[in-house]
Each structure stands twice: as C-alpha cells, then as structure tokens.
Short mmCIF file of C-alpha atoms in Angstrom, two decimals:
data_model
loop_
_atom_site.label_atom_id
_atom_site.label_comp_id
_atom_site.label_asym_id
_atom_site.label_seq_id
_atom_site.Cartn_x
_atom_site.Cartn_y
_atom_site.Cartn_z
CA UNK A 1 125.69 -105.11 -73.78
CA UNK A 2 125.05 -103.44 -70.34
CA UNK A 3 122.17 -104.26 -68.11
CA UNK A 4 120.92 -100.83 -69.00
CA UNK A 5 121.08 -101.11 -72.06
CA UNK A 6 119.64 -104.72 -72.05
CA UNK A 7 116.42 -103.50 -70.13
CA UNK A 8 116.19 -100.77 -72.39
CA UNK A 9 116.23 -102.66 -75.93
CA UNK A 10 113.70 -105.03 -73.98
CA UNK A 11 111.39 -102.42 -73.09
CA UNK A 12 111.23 -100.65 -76.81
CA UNK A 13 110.61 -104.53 -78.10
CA UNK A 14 107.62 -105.21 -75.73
CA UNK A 15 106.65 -102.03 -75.94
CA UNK A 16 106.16 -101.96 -79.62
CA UNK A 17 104.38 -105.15 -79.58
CA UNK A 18 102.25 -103.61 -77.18
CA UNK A 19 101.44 -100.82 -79.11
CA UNK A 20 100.88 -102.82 -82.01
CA UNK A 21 98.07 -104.92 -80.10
CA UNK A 22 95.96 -101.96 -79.20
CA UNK A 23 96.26 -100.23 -82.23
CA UNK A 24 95.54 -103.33 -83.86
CA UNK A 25 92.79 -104.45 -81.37
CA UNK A 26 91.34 -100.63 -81.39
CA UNK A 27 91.04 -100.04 -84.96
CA UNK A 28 89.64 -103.91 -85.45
CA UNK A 29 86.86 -102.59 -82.51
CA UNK A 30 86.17 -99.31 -84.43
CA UNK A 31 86.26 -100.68 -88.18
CA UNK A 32 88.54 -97.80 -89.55
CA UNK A 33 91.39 -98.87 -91.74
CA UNK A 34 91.34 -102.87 -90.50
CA UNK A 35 89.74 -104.07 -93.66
CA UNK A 36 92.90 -107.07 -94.29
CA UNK A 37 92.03 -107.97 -90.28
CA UNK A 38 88.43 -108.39 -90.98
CA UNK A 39 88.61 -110.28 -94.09
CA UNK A 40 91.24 -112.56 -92.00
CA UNK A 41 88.49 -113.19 -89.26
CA UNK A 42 85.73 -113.88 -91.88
CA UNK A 43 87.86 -116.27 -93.58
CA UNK A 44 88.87 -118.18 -90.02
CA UNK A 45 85.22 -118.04 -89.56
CA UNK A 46 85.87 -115.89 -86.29
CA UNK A 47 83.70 -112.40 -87.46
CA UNK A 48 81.49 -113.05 -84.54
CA UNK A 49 84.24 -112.94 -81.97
CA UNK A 50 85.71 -110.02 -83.58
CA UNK A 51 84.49 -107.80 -80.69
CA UNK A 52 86.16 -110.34 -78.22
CA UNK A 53 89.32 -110.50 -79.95
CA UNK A 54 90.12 -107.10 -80.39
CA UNK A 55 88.96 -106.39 -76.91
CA UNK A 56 91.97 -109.26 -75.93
CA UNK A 57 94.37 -107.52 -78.12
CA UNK A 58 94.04 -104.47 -76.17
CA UNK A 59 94.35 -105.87 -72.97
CA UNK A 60 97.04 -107.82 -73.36
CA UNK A 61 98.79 -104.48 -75.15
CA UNK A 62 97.80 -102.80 -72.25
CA UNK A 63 99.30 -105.33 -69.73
CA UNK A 64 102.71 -105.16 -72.19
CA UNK A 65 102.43 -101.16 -71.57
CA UNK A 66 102.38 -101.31 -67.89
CA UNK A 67 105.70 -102.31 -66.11
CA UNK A 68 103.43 -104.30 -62.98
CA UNK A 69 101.85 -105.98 -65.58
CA UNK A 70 104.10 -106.74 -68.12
CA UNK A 71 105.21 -110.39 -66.97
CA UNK A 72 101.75 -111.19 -67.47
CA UNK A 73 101.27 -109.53 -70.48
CA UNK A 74 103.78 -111.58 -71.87
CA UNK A 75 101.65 -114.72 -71.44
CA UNK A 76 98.95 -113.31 -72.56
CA UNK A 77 100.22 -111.93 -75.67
CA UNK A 78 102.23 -115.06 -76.14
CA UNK A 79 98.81 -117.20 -76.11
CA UNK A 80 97.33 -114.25 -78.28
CA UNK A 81 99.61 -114.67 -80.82
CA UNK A 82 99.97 -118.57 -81.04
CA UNK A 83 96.29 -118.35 -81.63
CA UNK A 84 96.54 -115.94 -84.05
CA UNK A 85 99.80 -118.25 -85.84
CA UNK A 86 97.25 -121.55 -85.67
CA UNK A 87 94.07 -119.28 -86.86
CA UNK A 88 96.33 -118.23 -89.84
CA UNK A 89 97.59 -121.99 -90.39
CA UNK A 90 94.40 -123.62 -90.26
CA UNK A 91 93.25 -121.41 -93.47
CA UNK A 92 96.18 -121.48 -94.94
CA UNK A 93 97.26 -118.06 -94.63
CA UNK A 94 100.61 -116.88 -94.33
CA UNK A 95 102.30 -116.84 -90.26
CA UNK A 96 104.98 -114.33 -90.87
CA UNK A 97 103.15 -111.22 -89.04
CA UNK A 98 102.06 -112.96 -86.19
CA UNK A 99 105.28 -115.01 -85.92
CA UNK A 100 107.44 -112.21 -85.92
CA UNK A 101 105.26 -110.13 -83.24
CA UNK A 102 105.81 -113.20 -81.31
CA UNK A 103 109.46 -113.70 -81.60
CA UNK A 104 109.84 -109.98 -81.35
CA UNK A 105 107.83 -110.42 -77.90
CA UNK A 106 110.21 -113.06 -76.70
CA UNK A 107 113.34 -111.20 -77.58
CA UNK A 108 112.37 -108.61 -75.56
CA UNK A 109 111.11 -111.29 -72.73
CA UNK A 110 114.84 -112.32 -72.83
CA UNK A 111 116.73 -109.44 -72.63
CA UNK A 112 114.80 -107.82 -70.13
CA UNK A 113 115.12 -111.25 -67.99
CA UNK A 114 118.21 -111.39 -66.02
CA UNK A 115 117.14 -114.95 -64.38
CA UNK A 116 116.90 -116.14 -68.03
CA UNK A 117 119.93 -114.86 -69.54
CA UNK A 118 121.96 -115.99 -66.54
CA UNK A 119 121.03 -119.81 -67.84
CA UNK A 120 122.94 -119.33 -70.57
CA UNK A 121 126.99 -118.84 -71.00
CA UNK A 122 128.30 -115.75 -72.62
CA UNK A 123 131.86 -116.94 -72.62
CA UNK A 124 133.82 -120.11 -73.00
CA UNK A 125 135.23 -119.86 -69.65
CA UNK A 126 131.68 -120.35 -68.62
CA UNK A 127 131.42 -123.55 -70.37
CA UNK A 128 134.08 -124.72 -67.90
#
C-alpha cells in the first residue's frame, strides 16, 4: 500500500471512531436514543458521571476530528476506551464494542504512523 493510501485508510479509521465518540457522547448528554448506554452506566454504578463521561467522549472525538489534535486524541480515546473495556468487565458485560473501537483506533494509529511502521520489516530482505 502507498503512503497515500496508508494515511488515507488511517484517517477514515480514526475518523470513524471519532465520530462514533461524539455521537455517542452527544446523544448519552441529550438522552435521545442512548437507552442500552444508560442502562450500562446504571449497572457500572457510573449514572452520576454520565454528564462527565459523555462530555469526555466528545472531546476526545473531537481531538480524533482535528488533524493538530489527533495524536492526542489518540491517548485520550485510548484511555477512554480501556475504561470503558474494564467498566464493562467489572460487571460482567460483554467487551466486544469497546474493544473493537479500540483496536479499530490503533489500526488507524499505525497506518497513519510512518515512525511506527518503519519498526517493523515488510520484506525478508529486511530481516537480513
């Protein structure tokens, strides 16, 4: 794959992550339509941080969105999401969402990382 081509399939992967965390955040914030991510915080026990977390959501989105910001975005979604993986582990709840916005978040962190991807061979003379 091309650099281009790289940075672009790492931009549509953050980018939909980031999209996901402020419409998730947003309609969490506004009550409309977020009824499974409400029962999830009453469950954890976290319905009085539910203002908080949504507000996080969206700022981390945002930082995802914004190409100055989007390094640390990363982090932030990164933490955002481990806390959402332990939140749904600690009530036994199924990790597959969060998990897969987070690995979706890092394969875009990858391919749009050309200090990352240059740690690793892509050939077997490169091995050598």
């Amino acid at each position: 794959m091309t650099n281009g081509r790289l940075k672009l399939a790492s931009t549509v992967l953050v980018g939909l992550v980031g999209v996901v965390l402020i419409l998730a955040g947003s309609l969490k914030l506004i009550g409309v339509g977020a009824e499974d991510m409400v029962e999830g915080l009453e469950k954890a026990g976290l319905i009085q941080h539910m203002t908080l977390i949504s507000i996080t959501a969206i700022i981390c989105g945002v930082l995802l969105l914004v190409p100055l910001t989007r390094k640390i975005g990363i982090l932030a979604a990164s933490a955002y999401w481990g806390g959402a993986i332990v939140a749904h582990l600690t009530y036994d709840d199924s990790v597959i969402m969060p998990a897969s916005f987070q690995a979706i978040l890092w394969i875009g962190a990858l391919l749009g990382s050309s200090e990352f991807r240059s740690r690793f061979p892509t050939s077997k003379r490169d091995n050598e």
